[in-house]
C-alpha cells in the first residue's frame, strides 16, 4: 500500500450525502497531477493539471452504482473507468451497476473523450474516489462494532472482523458512512494488490447492444418530437444567397421551412471554418421520409463566399480564402510549397553541409487525401428549447468545448442548458465539434417543439469535418560507406502540417532538419483518429524501410540501431519519445511475429512502429497480393500503454485500429472538384468490408508498472506504414500516395 501524491489530500474536495433508504453517495473533485499530453488534435487542455470527478452510490441493500463520467463511443471507457473505482472500493465487479453520467462540469470536470486521455487522466483520481469511500465505510463499521479499523478487512463489498467472525455488507454502514468527515489522507493500493485492474472484463452494456436496447442518440424518442434536417451549401466556399420553399412546404408532413444562422458573425468557434455550416435551411416535419423528400423541392441560390478571418487549428487566427477548391490544385500547391524553404521547426548539427558532402541522397515524397470519418450512426441531436432553457440529448465527445458557443449563440446562461449524454455510434474526432447541437436548438426554438436533427450520410460526407490532405518529403544523406549522416523532413498540408519535429528519428541522427508549411483552405478539417500521426507514421515508416533496404539492413534491426543511439547518446535538447519503450515494442513484435523466420509461400510481411499520444505501438502485417486484391492473413501488434486496466477492451481497441487503418490505407480518400466532394456515400467512398479484414489479429502488451499512457490512437498510425512496406515486398513497388489499392490496378 502506498499513499498518493500529497496534492490529493491538500486539494481534494469530497461531497457526501445520504440517500433515501439509508444509502450513501460520494462525489469527489480535485486537480490531478498529469504529465504534458498530446490531446485530441492538440486541444486546449491544460498540460500540467487535469480536473476529474465521479460518483459512487451505495444503497442499504448493498447495491452499488458507479457513474462513468466520460462520453462513450465504443472505446470502452464506460467499463474501464468504473473498474478503477471498483478496484479501490473492494467490491465484486458482478454487483456493480454502471451508468453513464450526464454532462455536469461541476460534478465531472473535464468530461471529454479523445486524445487517448480517458484512463490516463483518471488513473489516480478515480481510484482515489473508491479508496475514500472504502475508508469511510470501514470507519463507520469500526464505530458500530467498537473495533479498531486496523482489525477490519474488506473484500467483495463486505467488511469482516476475522477474530470475532463479524461480517456485514457495505450497505449496512452506507448511511452512517455518509455522515462521516472525508478522510484527509487517502491510501491507494500498490499495483501488486490489484484484483480487478488487469483482468479482462466484457463491455458493461454489451447485452443491451446485442438486444437492440435504446442507447444511441438515434434511438431517442419523445412525445411531440419533430424531425429536422438542413440543406446546406453544395460546395465548400459557398454561402446562401436566397431560396424558395413554396413547393417544399406543400409536401406531406412538413411543418415549417426556414433559414438559420448557426454562429454569430463575431463568434470564433475554435476548430474549423464555420462558413460551410453557418447559413443553412432547416426543414421540419413529422418523419424523416417527409423531411428528406421536401428538402429536394427547395430552390436555393448559393454564392461564392468572400475571404474572411477565421479561428483555425490550435486557436490561431488564419485567413480563409475565397473560391472553390479542388484536389488537383491542392496537390499542385503542396508540391510547389515543398520546393520552397519552410518554417524551421528543428535543426540539429549542420544538415546543409552534410547533404552537400553526401555521396548519395535518397529523396521521396508522400501524399494523402482528405479522409471522412464516416461514423456509422448518423450525426444527430435532440433539442427542446422552452422559454430561456434548452435540453439536449446529444452524442458529443467534448460537451465542454461546445458549451461556450451554445451560450454565446442562444444568449442564455450555462445553468439553463442541460445535456444528456448518450452512447455514440462512432466518433474519433467527428463528434468533438458540436455545431449540430446549436442547429438543433435554433430549429427547436423557431419550431416551438422538441426536435431531433438528423444528418443524412450525404450530409456528413459532403459537408463533414475531414482529416486534412497532407504531404511529407523526406531526404536521407549517406557517406561512401552507406552510413546515414543526415535526415531532412519537410511536411505540409491543406490547411495544416502533419509534422512532429521532435519525434523519431529526431534525436538519433547528428544532422537533422525539420520544416513545415501550410496551405490555407476553406475546407473544414478537424481531429481524425491520431491527428497528424496517422499520416506522419505512414510516410516516416515507409521511408525508413527504404533507407534500411539501401543500407542492406534488416528493417527492425535498423530501427533498433537508431533508437539505441537516441537512448545512449541523444542528439538535441528535446525528444518527445522514450527510446527504451520504443525499442520494447519493436523487440516484442519481432518475437511474437516470428520475424526473420522463412515466410510462407506467397505471403509477404512488412513492419512499422510509432509513438504518439504518450504510448508506443509496433505492427507486422502478413499479406498476399493477387492482381489488385490484397488478402491480409495476420496482423501482429505490440503495445506499450503502461498498465492495461481492461485487457479485453484494450485488445478490442487494438484490433479495431488494425482493421480501421488497413481500410483507410487501401481505400480511404475524399477528393474535391470545384469545392464539391466527389464522394457522397458508400457507393463512391470505399470502406473496408468484412471479408477484407485480417484473418487473424494477434495483440500483445508490454508488461510494466507505468501508469496508463493511452490506447485509442496509438495502434492506428503504424498500420499504414506496415501495409505499405508489406505491399512493396509483395509487388516490388513502393507506395508513395494513399490510398494504395487503386495503384495495384495500374
XYZ file of C-alpha atoms in Angstrom:
746
model
C 0.000 0.000 0.000
C 1.215 3.492 -0.764
C -0.053 6.993 -0.212
C -0.993 9.097 -3.160
C 0.703 12.359 -4.051
C 0.130 14.841 -1.227
C -1.671 17.116 -3.665
C -4.692 14.841 -3.385
C -5.213 15.500 0.324
C -4.414 19.227 0.082
C -6.529 19.951 -2.968
C -9.350 17.450 -2.532
C -12.986 18.373 -2.132
C -15.321 15.499 -1.401
C -19.046 15.728 -1.002
C -21.016 13.032 0.796
C -24.756 12.818 1.246
C -27.301 10.282 2.427
C -29.677 8.609 0.006
C -33.262 7.720 0.729
C -33.375 4.202 2.117
C -30.210 4.590 4.136
C -27.618 4.736 1.386
C -24.606 6.885 0.632
C -23.497 8.976 -2.322
C -19.891 10.077 -2.693
C -18.684 12.732 -5.102
C -15.098 13.876 -5.333
C -13.371 16.656 -7.258
C -9.810 17.882 -7.429
C -6.920 18.754 -9.687
C -4.926 15.637 -10.501
C -1.273 15.786 -11.446
C -0.625 14.778 -15.050
C 2.242 14.898 -17.467
C 2.064 17.093 -20.575
C -0.239 15.423 -23.067
C -0.792 15.266 -26.775
C -4.531 15.697 -26.722
C -7.226 15.349 -29.355
C -5.880 17.385 -32.234
C -3.844 19.454 -29.729
C -6.920 20.636 -27.798
C -6.699 23.483 -25.308
C -6.454 21.205 -22.289
C -4.068 22.283 -19.542
C -0.918 20.181 -19.896
C 0.032 20.129 -16.207
C -3.227 19.730 -14.291
C -6.400 17.851 -15.149
C -9.651 18.041 -13.143
C -11.682 14.845 -12.778
C -14.885 13.982 -10.890
C -17.002 10.877 -10.359
C -19.764 9.472 -8.138
C -20.457 6.313 -6.206
C -23.893 5.370 -4.866
C -24.258 2.625 -2.286
C -27.720 1.575 -1.168
C -28.671 -0.142 2.076
C -29.283 -3.397 0.182
C -25.612 -3.271 -0.881
C -26.418 -2.459 -4.487
C -23.632 -0.301 -5.885
C -23.904 2.136 -8.746
C -20.872 3.770 -10.308
C -21.251 6.669 -12.716
C -18.942 6.830 -15.715
C -18.173 10.485 -16.468
C -16.716 10.274 -19.975
C -18.837 10.012 -23.120
C -18.668 6.563 -24.707
C -18.358 5.754 -28.405
C -17.028 2.216 -28.293
C -13.586 2.657 -26.757
C -14.961 1.008 -23.576
C -14.314 3.788 -21.044
C -17.749 3.045 -19.607
C -16.219 -0.227 -18.423
C -12.602 0.695 -17.711
C -13.197 3.928 -15.752
C -15.659 2.379 -13.256
C -13.208 -0.510 -12.861
C -10.727 1.971 -11.360
C -13.255 2.956 -8.691
C -14.398 -0.601 -8.047
C -10.808 -1.789 -7.589
C -10.106 0.544 -4.681
C -13.627 0.234 -3.293
C -13.014 -3.519 -2.965
C -16.309 -4.677 -4.404
C -17.311 -7.612 -6.554
C -17.470 -6.343 -10.141
C -20.557 -8.504 -10.703
C -22.526 -6.466 -8.154
C -21.704 -3.114 -9.765
C -24.187 -1.309 -11.963
C -22.597 1.244 -14.287
C -24.491 4.281 -15.510
C -23.449 6.977 -17.961
C -23.106 10.309 -16.192
C -24.782 13.258 -17.872
C -22.977 16.494 -18.595
C -22.184 18.248 -15.336
C -18.871 20.069 -15.303
C -19.147 20.773 -11.584
C -19.525 17.107 -10.706
C -17.490 15.842 -13.670
C -14.897 18.428 -14.767
C -13.040 17.549 -17.976
C -15.839 15.369 -19.339
C -14.287 14.567 -22.660
C -13.395 11.566 -24.756
C -10.459 11.936 -27.099
C -6.713 12.159 -27.292
C -6.347 8.749 -25.588
C -6.670 10.577 -22.286
C -9.633 8.869 -20.590
C -7.904 6.227 -18.460
C -4.644 8.163 -18.357
C -6.084 11.237 -16.632
C -8.460 9.219 -14.438
C -5.925 6.656 -13.222
C -5.304 8.095 -9.737
C -8.332 10.381 -9.311
C -10.973 7.691 -9.847
C -9.066 5.155 -7.782
C -8.969 7.758 -5.018
C -12.771 8.016 -5.245
C -13.026 4.308 -4.494
C -10.379 4.341 -1.787
C -12.039 7.274 0.020
C -15.429 5.545 0.051
C -13.906 2.292 1.310
C -12.084 4.078 4.123
C -15.264 5.868 5.229
C -17.254 2.620 5.275
C -14.513 0.964 7.313
C -14.633 3.835 9.804
C -18.411 3.543 10.106
C -18.102 -0.204 10.731
C -15.378 0.252 13.350
C -17.564 2.719 15.251
C -20.626 0.474 15.090
C -18.675 -2.575 16.265
C -16.393 -0.643 18.625
C -13.358 -2.209 16.971
C -10.140 -0.714 15.562
C -10.169 -0.025 11.831
C -6.824 -1.805 11.597
C -8.513 -5.110 12.522
C -11.102 -4.885 9.762
C -10.732 -6.104 6.201
C -12.783 -5.646 3.053
C -13.498 -7.873 0.083
C -16.322 -8.135 -2.420
C -18.354 -5.382 -0.772
C -18.143 -6.956 2.692
C -16.456 -5.799 5.922
C -15.061 -8.593 8.091
C -13.537 -8.886 11.545
C -11.696 -12.170 11.397
C -11.199 -12.655 15.178
C -14.854 -12.176 16.182
C -16.337 -13.519 12.975
C -18.391 -10.381 12.399
C -19.206 -9.713 8.751
C -21.597 -7.243 7.106
C -22.210 -5.649 3.745
C -21.143 -2.140 2.766
C -24.822 -1.250 2.505
C -25.269 -1.857 6.229
C -22.948 1.043 7.034
C -23.590 3.270 3.999
C -25.906 5.709 5.792
C -23.531 6.050 8.753
C -20.532 6.468 6.456
C -22.304 9.313 4.647
C -22.301 11.329 7.883
C -18.558 10.996 8.476
C -15.935 13.569 7.588
C -13.945 12.839 4.472
C -10.546 11.277 5.232
C -7.617 13.644 4.734
C -5.046 11.034 3.794
C -6.218 8.594 1.165
C -4.255 5.407 0.569
C -4.173 3.614 -2.778
C -3.274 0.016 -3.466
C 0.045 -0.963 -4.917
C -0.140 -2.500 -8.380
C 0.623 -5.941 -6.975
C -2.576 -5.825 -4.895
C -4.972 -5.325 -7.806
C -7.703 -7.946 -8.114
C -9.830 -6.274 -10.815
C -7.473 -3.999 -12.727
C -5.636 -6.100 -15.278
C -8.387 -8.710 -15.621
C -10.423 -8.980 -18.843
C -13.968 -7.674 -18.443
C -16.756 -7.579 -21.014
C -18.333 -4.313 -22.100
C -20.909 -3.472 -19.406
C -23.560 -2.565 -21.986
C -22.816 -5.389 -24.436
C -26.058 -7.251 -23.554
C -28.108 -4.114 -24.224
C -26.325 -3.549 -27.536
C -26.928 -7.166 -28.573
C -30.609 -6.878 -27.634
C -31.068 -3.633 -29.544
C -31.898 -1.598 -26.450
C -32.149 2.180 -26.965
C -28.696 3.544 -26.133
C -27.812 5.871 -29.005
C -28.971 9.343 -29.944
C -30.801 7.946 -32.971
C -32.837 5.755 -30.602
C -34.221 8.687 -28.638
C -37.944 9.460 -28.907
C -40.203 11.892 -27.113
C -43.887 12.779 -27.373
C -44.492 15.591 -29.840
C -40.987 15.322 -31.281
C -40.486 16.574 -34.834
C -37.736 15.591 -37.275
C -35.410 18.194 -38.782
C -32.772 18.160 -41.480
C -30.827 21.027 -43.006
C -29.989 21.996 -46.557
C -26.504 23.438 -46.740
C -24.177 24.772 -49.446
C -23.465 22.285 -52.251
C -19.758 23.121 -52.133
C -17.174 24.409 -49.681
C -16.565 28.125 -50.125
C -20.227 28.954 -50.814
C -22.973 30.602 -48.793
C -26.727 31.047 -49.012
C -27.987 33.943 -51.123
C -31.731 33.218 -51.321
C -34.220 30.345 -51.508
C -37.800 29.485 -52.429
C -39.532 26.794 -50.351
C -43.058 27.273 -51.670
C -43.308 23.815 -53.227
C -41.443 22.140 -50.391
C -43.840 23.474 -47.742
C -46.747 21.818 -49.547
C -45.199 18.372 -49.234
C -46.897 15.856 -46.871
C -45.919 16.027 -43.206
C -43.977 19.304 -43.436
C -44.404 21.685 -40.501
C -42.089 24.545 -41.477
C -39.038 25.532 -43.520
C -36.829 28.463 -42.551
C -33.187 29.650 -42.650
C -30.990 29.627 -39.570
C -27.649 31.191 -38.817
C -25.679 28.783 -36.659
C -22.974 31.161 -35.407
C -22.931 34.870 -34.737
C -20.649 36.847 -37.069
C -18.427 37.885 -34.163
C -18.168 34.406 -32.632
C -14.951 32.464 -33.152
C -15.563 28.751 -32.916
C -12.244 27.016 -32.298
C -11.531 24.106 -34.578
C -12.728 24.897 -38.069
C -14.020 27.419 -40.570
C -17.689 27.943 -39.680
C -18.711 29.260 -43.075
C -19.872 25.985 -44.579
C -22.026 25.360 -41.513
C -23.249 28.844 -40.767
C -26.176 29.583 -43.069
C -28.432 26.602 -43.652
C -32.080 25.963 -44.456
C -33.962 23.977 -41.829
C -36.733 21.605 -42.887
C -39.027 20.438 -40.067
C -41.597 17.680 -40.421
C -43.284 14.691 -38.888
C -40.965 11.988 -40.223
C -37.519 11.563 -41.710
C -39.041 10.462 -45.023
C -41.263 13.549 -45.204
C -38.340 15.854 -44.490
C -35.967 14.177 -46.954
C -38.499 14.437 -49.777
C -39.366 18.057 -49.044
C -35.707 19.023 -48.994
C -35.447 18.038 -52.666
C -38.092 20.627 -53.590
C -36.229 23.624 -52.153
C -34.922 26.010 -54.784
C -31.835 27.571 -53.235
C -29.398 30.061 -54.733
C -25.826 29.881 -53.442
C -22.931 32.274 -54.000
C -19.177 32.199 -53.517
C -18.320 33.492 -50.063
C -15.685 36.224 -49.638
C -12.341 35.818 -47.938
C -12.519 36.083 -44.161
C -10.555 35.715 -40.953
C -11.293 32.571 -39.014
C -10.058 30.696 -35.966
C -8.150 27.649 -37.160
C -6.333 24.758 -35.533
C -4.647 25.483 -32.197
C -6.754 28.656 -31.895
C -4.577 30.513 -34.377
C -6.337 33.096 -36.498
C -5.881 32.494 -40.182
C -7.121 33.872 -43.492
C -9.680 31.598 -45.092
C -9.508 32.086 -48.855
C -12.417 32.705 -51.187
C -13.123 30.393 -54.098
C -13.947 26.797 -54.947
C -11.066 24.421 -54.281
C -10.075 21.169 -55.973
C -7.863 18.228 -55.040
C -5.725 18.552 -58.179
C -4.940 22.139 -57.231
C -4.197 21.138 -53.639
C -1.610 18.576 -54.730
C -0.013 21.076 -57.098
C 0.138 23.675 -54.302
C 1.743 21.222 -51.874
C 4.314 20.157 -54.445
C 5.177 23.788 -55.138
C 5.476 24.584 -51.426
C 7.729 21.567 -50.851
C 10.302 23.125 -53.173
C 10.466 26.330 -51.135
C 12.060 26.963 -47.768
C 9.656 26.103 -44.966
C 9.382 27.142 -41.341
C 12.267 25.507 -39.487
C 10.824 23.503 -36.598
C 14.046 21.763 -35.512
C 17.664 21.723 -36.560
C 20.478 19.563 -35.187
C 24.078 19.730 -36.392
C 24.804 21.053 -39.885
C 22.386 19.239 -42.215
C 23.080 21.586 -45.160
C 26.777 20.713 -45.121
C 26.094 17.018 -44.661
C 23.797 16.904 -47.693
C 26.249 18.912 -49.772
C 29.052 16.463 -48.999
C 26.958 13.288 -49.208
C 27.946 10.529 -51.617
C 24.320 9.508 -52.080
C 20.936 11.074 -51.306
C 17.519 9.403 -51.277
C 14.515 11.725 -51.617
C 10.891 10.613 -51.538
C 7.571 12.482 -51.350
C 4.445 11.019 -49.761
C 0.906 12.372 -50.142
C -2.519 11.576 -48.740
C -6.033 12.867 -49.427
C -8.705 14.183 -47.116
C -10.470 11.444 -45.154
C -14.078 11.423 -43.953
C -14.932 9.965 -40.541
C -17.923 8.011 -41.837
C -19.318 7.395 -38.379
C -21.808 4.533 -38.533
C -24.507 6.291 -36.510
C -25.584 9.420 -38.410
C -24.889 12.767 -36.787
C -27.920 13.672 -34.676
C -29.121 15.677 -31.693
C -32.380 16.057 -29.806
C -33.138 19.569 -28.544
C -36.112 21.090 -26.753
C -35.994 24.862 -26.336
C -38.598 26.166 -23.876
C -38.579 29.764 -22.634
C -34.986 30.521 -21.690
C -33.957 26.896 -21.218
C -32.818 24.180 -23.604
C -32.436 20.465 -23.058
C -30.244 18.297 -25.265
C -29.896 14.565 -25.746
C -26.663 14.505 -27.658
C -23.897 12.195 -28.829
C -20.976 14.556 -28.189
C -17.336 13.808 -27.342
C -16.472 17.068 -25.609
C -19.514 18.922 -24.249
C -17.296 21.490 -22.544
C -15.904 22.517 -25.925
C -19.257 23.390 -27.497
C -20.861 24.901 -24.378
C -19.380 28.427 -24.779
C -20.655 28.509 -28.358
C -24.137 27.399 -27.272
C -24.232 30.103 -24.590
C -22.971 32.769 -26.984
C -25.383 31.899 -29.786
C -28.526 31.271 -27.740
C -27.881 34.081 -25.270
C -28.927 32.066 -22.232
C -26.887 31.241 -19.108
C -24.989 27.988 -18.907
C -27.053 26.781 -15.957
C -30.148 26.813 -18.203
C -28.590 24.275 -20.569
C -28.738 20.541 -19.829
C -27.127 17.758 -21.852
C -27.991 14.090 -21.511
C -25.055 12.098 -22.825
C -25.892 9.065 -24.945
C -23.713 6.366 -26.406
C -22.166 7.395 -29.737
C -22.132 5.142 -32.764
C -18.628 6.216 -33.763
C -16.567 9.302 -33.153
C -12.773 9.599 -33.237
C -12.984 13.351 -33.689
C -16.158 13.833 -35.739
C -18.322 14.328 -32.648
C -15.825 16.628 -30.964
C -17.382 19.523 -32.859
C -20.945 20.100 -31.667
C -22.177 22.670 -34.165
C -25.108 20.331 -34.816
C -26.307 20.928 -31.255
C -26.652 24.652 -31.937
C -28.509 23.878 -35.155
C -30.962 21.644 -33.286
C -31.576 24.220 -30.553
C -32.256 27.038 -33.018
C -34.632 24.833 -35.011
C -36.462 23.777 -31.836
C -36.826 27.392 -30.753
C -38.317 28.541 -34.041
C -40.483 25.434 -34.469
C -41.629 25.739 -30.858
C -41.373 21.973 -30.426
C -38.958 19.251 -29.391
C -36.838 18.393 -32.419
C -34.440 15.670 -33.442
C -31.929 16.886 -36.026
C -30.536 14.200 -38.330
C -27.788 14.346 -40.947
C -28.039 12.008 -43.909
C -24.950 10.066 -44.977
C -24.591 12.504 -47.879
C -24.747 15.442 -45.460
C -21.982 14.035 -43.323
C -19.694 13.040 -46.206
C -20.173 16.125 -48.380
C -20.197 18.723 -45.586
C -18.233 16.995 -42.893
C -15.106 17.662 -40.884
C -12.180 15.892 -42.514
C -8.704 14.591 -41.877
C -6.552 17.141 -43.774
C -4.749 16.381 -47.005
C -1.007 16.061 -46.340
C 2.395 15.856 -47.937
C 5.775 14.883 -46.499
C 9.084 14.986 -48.350
C 11.993 13.107 -46.808
C 15.662 13.215 -47.734
C 18.405 10.993 -46.351
C 22.133 11.555 -46.916
C 24.778 8.807 -46.856
C 28.570 8.702 -46.899
C 30.700 6.425 -49.067
C 30.099 3.529 -46.646
C 26.317 3.916 -46.840
C 26.244 5.328 -43.338
C 23.263 7.607 -42.653
C 24.701 11.064 -41.924
C 21.737 13.440 -42.343
C 17.946 13.446 -42.369
C 15.555 16.099 -43.637
C 11.760 16.145 -43.234
C 9.529 18.797 -44.798
C 5.833 18.429 -44.088
C 2.802 20.441 -45.040
C -0.832 20.181 -45.859
C -4.230 21.675 -46.516
C -4.639 23.517 -44.214
C -2.179 22.215 -41.587
C 1.162 20.414 -41.436
C 1.423 16.818 -40.188
C 4.989 17.324 -38.989
C 6.036 16.317 -35.478
C 9.525 17.769 -35.373
C 10.728 16.158 -32.132
C 9.692 12.596 -32.815
C 11.799 9.712 -34.028
C 14.176 9.707 -35.848
C 14.915 13.133 -34.337
C 17.498 12.609 -31.618
C 19.060 9.629 -33.381
C 20.877 11.416 -36.233
C 23.647 14.006 -35.900
C 22.415 16.228 -38.721
C 18.669 16.662 -38.719
C 16.332 19.273 -40.199
C 12.539 19.524 -39.913
C 10.497 22.134 -41.796
C 6.786 22.778 -42.158
C 4.367 24.692 -44.362
C 0.597 25.179 -44.552
C -1.796 25.999 -47.378
C -4.876 27.999 -46.256
C -8.185 26.466 -47.286
C -11.929 26.807 -46.801
C -12.337 23.026 -46.500
C -13.483 22.103 -42.999
C -10.924 19.994 -41.138
C -10.631 18.654 -37.626
C -9.357 15.845 -35.446
C -9.264 12.371 -37.012
C -8.074 9.338 -35.041
C -4.438 10.088 -34.066
C -4.387 13.562 -35.654
C -1.402 14.122 -37.987
C 0.250 10.977 -36.630
C -1.931 8.798 -38.856
C -0.162 10.217 -41.931
C 3.197 11.091 -40.405
C 3.706 7.459 -39.347
C 2.790 6.123 -42.792
C 5.323 8.311 -44.583
C 8.085 8.072 -41.993
C 7.918 4.311 -41.582
C 7.798 3.733 -45.337
C 10.864 5.909 -45.818
C 12.782 4.202 -43.012
C 12.152 0.866 -44.711
C 13.542 2.203 -47.960
C 16.615 3.521 -46.142
C 17.208 0.199 -44.417
C 16.997 -1.602 -47.766
C 19.588 0.744 -49.306
C 21.874 0.193 -46.334
C 21.395 -3.576 -46.537
C 19.988 -3.832 -43.019
C 17.041 -5.672 -41.526
C 14.182 -3.142 -41.042
C 13.672 -3.904 -37.347
C 17.403 -4.061 -36.605
C 17.887 -0.705 -38.337
C 15.190 0.972 -36.251
C 16.596 -0.533 -33.062
C 20.047 0.718 -34.008
C 18.751 4.288 -34.353
C 16.812 4.036 -31.106
C 19.853 2.717 -29.266
C 21.692 5.862 -30.339
C 18.801 8.016 -29.137
C 18.862 6.173 -25.825
C 22.615 6.173 -25.200
C 23.653 9.467 -26.729
C 20.651 11.500 -27.872
C 21.105 14.406 -30.270
C 19.454 17.722 -29.450
C 17.728 19.024 -26.366
C 14.209 17.661 -26.896
C 12.900 14.296 -27.973
C 9.229 13.520 -27.414
C 9.670 9.773 -27.123
C 11.249 7.336 -24.669
C 13.717 5.285 -26.723
C 13.619 2.341 -24.309
C 9.839 1.947 -24.545
C 10.019 2.389 -28.307
C 12.591 -0.400 -28.528
C 10.446 -2.569 -26.279
C 7.517 -2.772 -28.704
C 9.825 -3.477 -31.645
C 11.519 -6.298 -29.774
C 8.167 -7.717 -28.671
C 6.634 -7.629 -32.164
C 9.800 -9.206 -33.587
C 9.455 -12.082 -31.139
C 5.696 -12.601 -31.404
C 5.519 -12.335 -35.195
C 8.415 -14.727 -35.768
C 10.214 -12.019 -37.721
C 13.247 -13.347 -39.554
C 11.874 -16.844 -39.990
C 11.195 -18.058 -43.563
C 7.977 -16.621 -44.978
C 5.206 -18.947 -46.101
C 4.802 -19.291 -49.850
C 3.074 -16.265 -51.341
C 2.960 -14.326 -48.085
C 4.980 -11.177 -47.592
C 5.409 -9.060 -44.500
C 6.088 -5.506 -43.506
C 6.837 -3.814 -40.192
C 6.153 -0.397 -38.727
C 6.365 1.248 -35.304
C 5.322 4.616 -33.946
C 4.983 6.749 -30.836
C 2.015 9.046 -30.322
C -0.335 10.110 -27.544
C 2.194 9.008 -24.921
C 2.196 5.339 -25.978
C 4.094 3.026 -28.338
C 2.913 0.561 -30.965
C 4.601 -1.775 -33.446
C 2.917 -3.930 -36.064
C 3.851 -6.652 -38.520
C 1.493 -7.420 -41.398
C 1.497 -10.692 -43.335
C -0.357 -10.455 -46.637
C -0.781 -11.801 -50.161
C -1.458 -9.909 -53.386
C -3.162 -11.424 -56.403
C -3.785 -8.902 -59.148
C -5.342 -5.919 -57.388
C -6.705 -7.972 -54.482
C -4.979 -7.855 -51.095
C -5.521 -10.577 -48.514
C -4.242 -9.773 -45.029
C -3.506 -13.063 -43.311
C -2.317 -11.710 -39.984
C -1.527 -8.552 -38.058
C 0.757 -8.879 -35.045
C 0.554 -5.876 -32.721
C 2.794 -4.984 -29.781
C 1.751 -2.131 -27.499
C 3.232 -0.295 -24.550
C 0.488 1.795 -22.976
C 1.535 1.266 -19.381
C -0.747 -0.682 -17.048
C -3.608 -2.246 -19.017
C -6.778 -1.742 -16.971
C -9.064 -3.984 -19.009
C -7.211 -6.354 -21.369
C -10.473 -7.334 -23.070
C -11.309 -3.763 -24.061
C -7.680 -2.943 -24.843
C -7.396 -5.904 -27.193
C -10.589 -4.847 -28.938
C -9.226 -1.318 -29.411
C -6.026 -2.649 -30.989
C -7.975 -4.990 -33.270
C -10.266 -2.176 -34.365
C -7.300 0.088 -35.054
C -5.735 -2.530 -37.323
C -8.930 -3.001 -39.341
C -9.655 0.732 -39.495
C -6.083 1.527 -40.545
C -5.943 -1.146 -43.241
C -9.225 0.079 -44.694
C -8.099 3.697 -44.791
C -4.664 2.809 -46.172
C -6.083 0.731 -49.024
C -9.256 2.603 -49.921
C -9.795 5.830 -47.969
C -9.965 9.077 -49.914
C -12.137 12.141 -50.239
C -11.461 14.312 -53.275
C -12.975 17.616 -54.351
C -13.794 19.291 -57.649
C -14.780 22.965 -57.530
C -15.416 22.789 -53.795
C -17.745 19.791 -54.054
C -16.814 16.355 -52.768
C -16.603 13.710 -55.469
C -17.714 11.114 -52.924
C -21.073 11.437 -51.163
C -21.964 7.971 -49.875
C -20.570 4.462 -49.545
C -21.129 3.715 -53.220
C -18.237 6.078 -54.009
C -16.419 6.364 -50.648
C -14.831 2.925 -50.335
C -14.767 1.356 -46.880
C -13.164 -1.912 -45.818
C -15.537 -4.886 -45.981
C -15.884 -7.835 -43.635
C -14.153 -10.256 -45.993
C -11.211 -7.848 -46.320
C -10.450 -7.694 -42.602
C -7.353 -9.586 -41.397
C -7.913 -13.289 -40.891
C -6.103 -13.056 -37.569
C -5.053 -10.185 -35.299
C -2.592 -11.105 -32.563
C -2.276 -8.443 -29.836
C 0.445 -8.320 -27.163
C 1.146 -5.785 -24.415
C 4.466 -4.890 -22.834
C 4.088 -5.673 -19.148
C 5.251 -2.910 -16.826
C 4.024 -0.811 -13.920
C 3.993 2.516 -15.736
C 0.763 4.425 -15.126
C -1.570 4.101 -18.155
C -0.475 6.337 -21.027
C -3.279 5.997 -23.597
C -4.595 3.490 -26.113
C -7.277 4.787 -28.500
C -4.954 6.442 -31.011
C -1.503 4.737 -30.725
C -2.215 1.435 -32.561
C -3.767 3.253 -35.541
C -0.873 5.172 -37.231
C 1.749 2.431 -37.705
C -0.580 0.095 -39.614
C -0.382 2.402 -42.663
C 3.402 2.036 -42.874
C 3.324 -1.706 -42.227
C 0.823 -2.093 -45.064
C 2.954 -0.034 -47.491
C 6.081 -1.989 -46.603
C 4.372 -5.374 -46.962
C 2.876 -4.365 -50.309
C 6.357 -3.465 -51.538
C 7.611 -6.911 -50.609
C 4.668 -8.491 -52.417
C 4.714 -6.337 -55.567
C 8.208 -4.846 -55.827
C 6.585 -1.407 -55.983
C 6.896 1.377 -53.428
C 3.709 3.186 -52.468
C 4.026 6.953 -52.037
C 0.416 8.073 -52.321
C -2.621 6.984 -50.359
C -4.852 5.134 -50.950
C -2.825 2.133 -52.091
C -5.395 -0.160 -53.695
C -6.021 1.946 -56.862
C -2.279 1.741 -57.592
C -2.459 -2.045 -57.664
C -4.704 -1.757 -60.700
C -2.180 0.349 -62.599
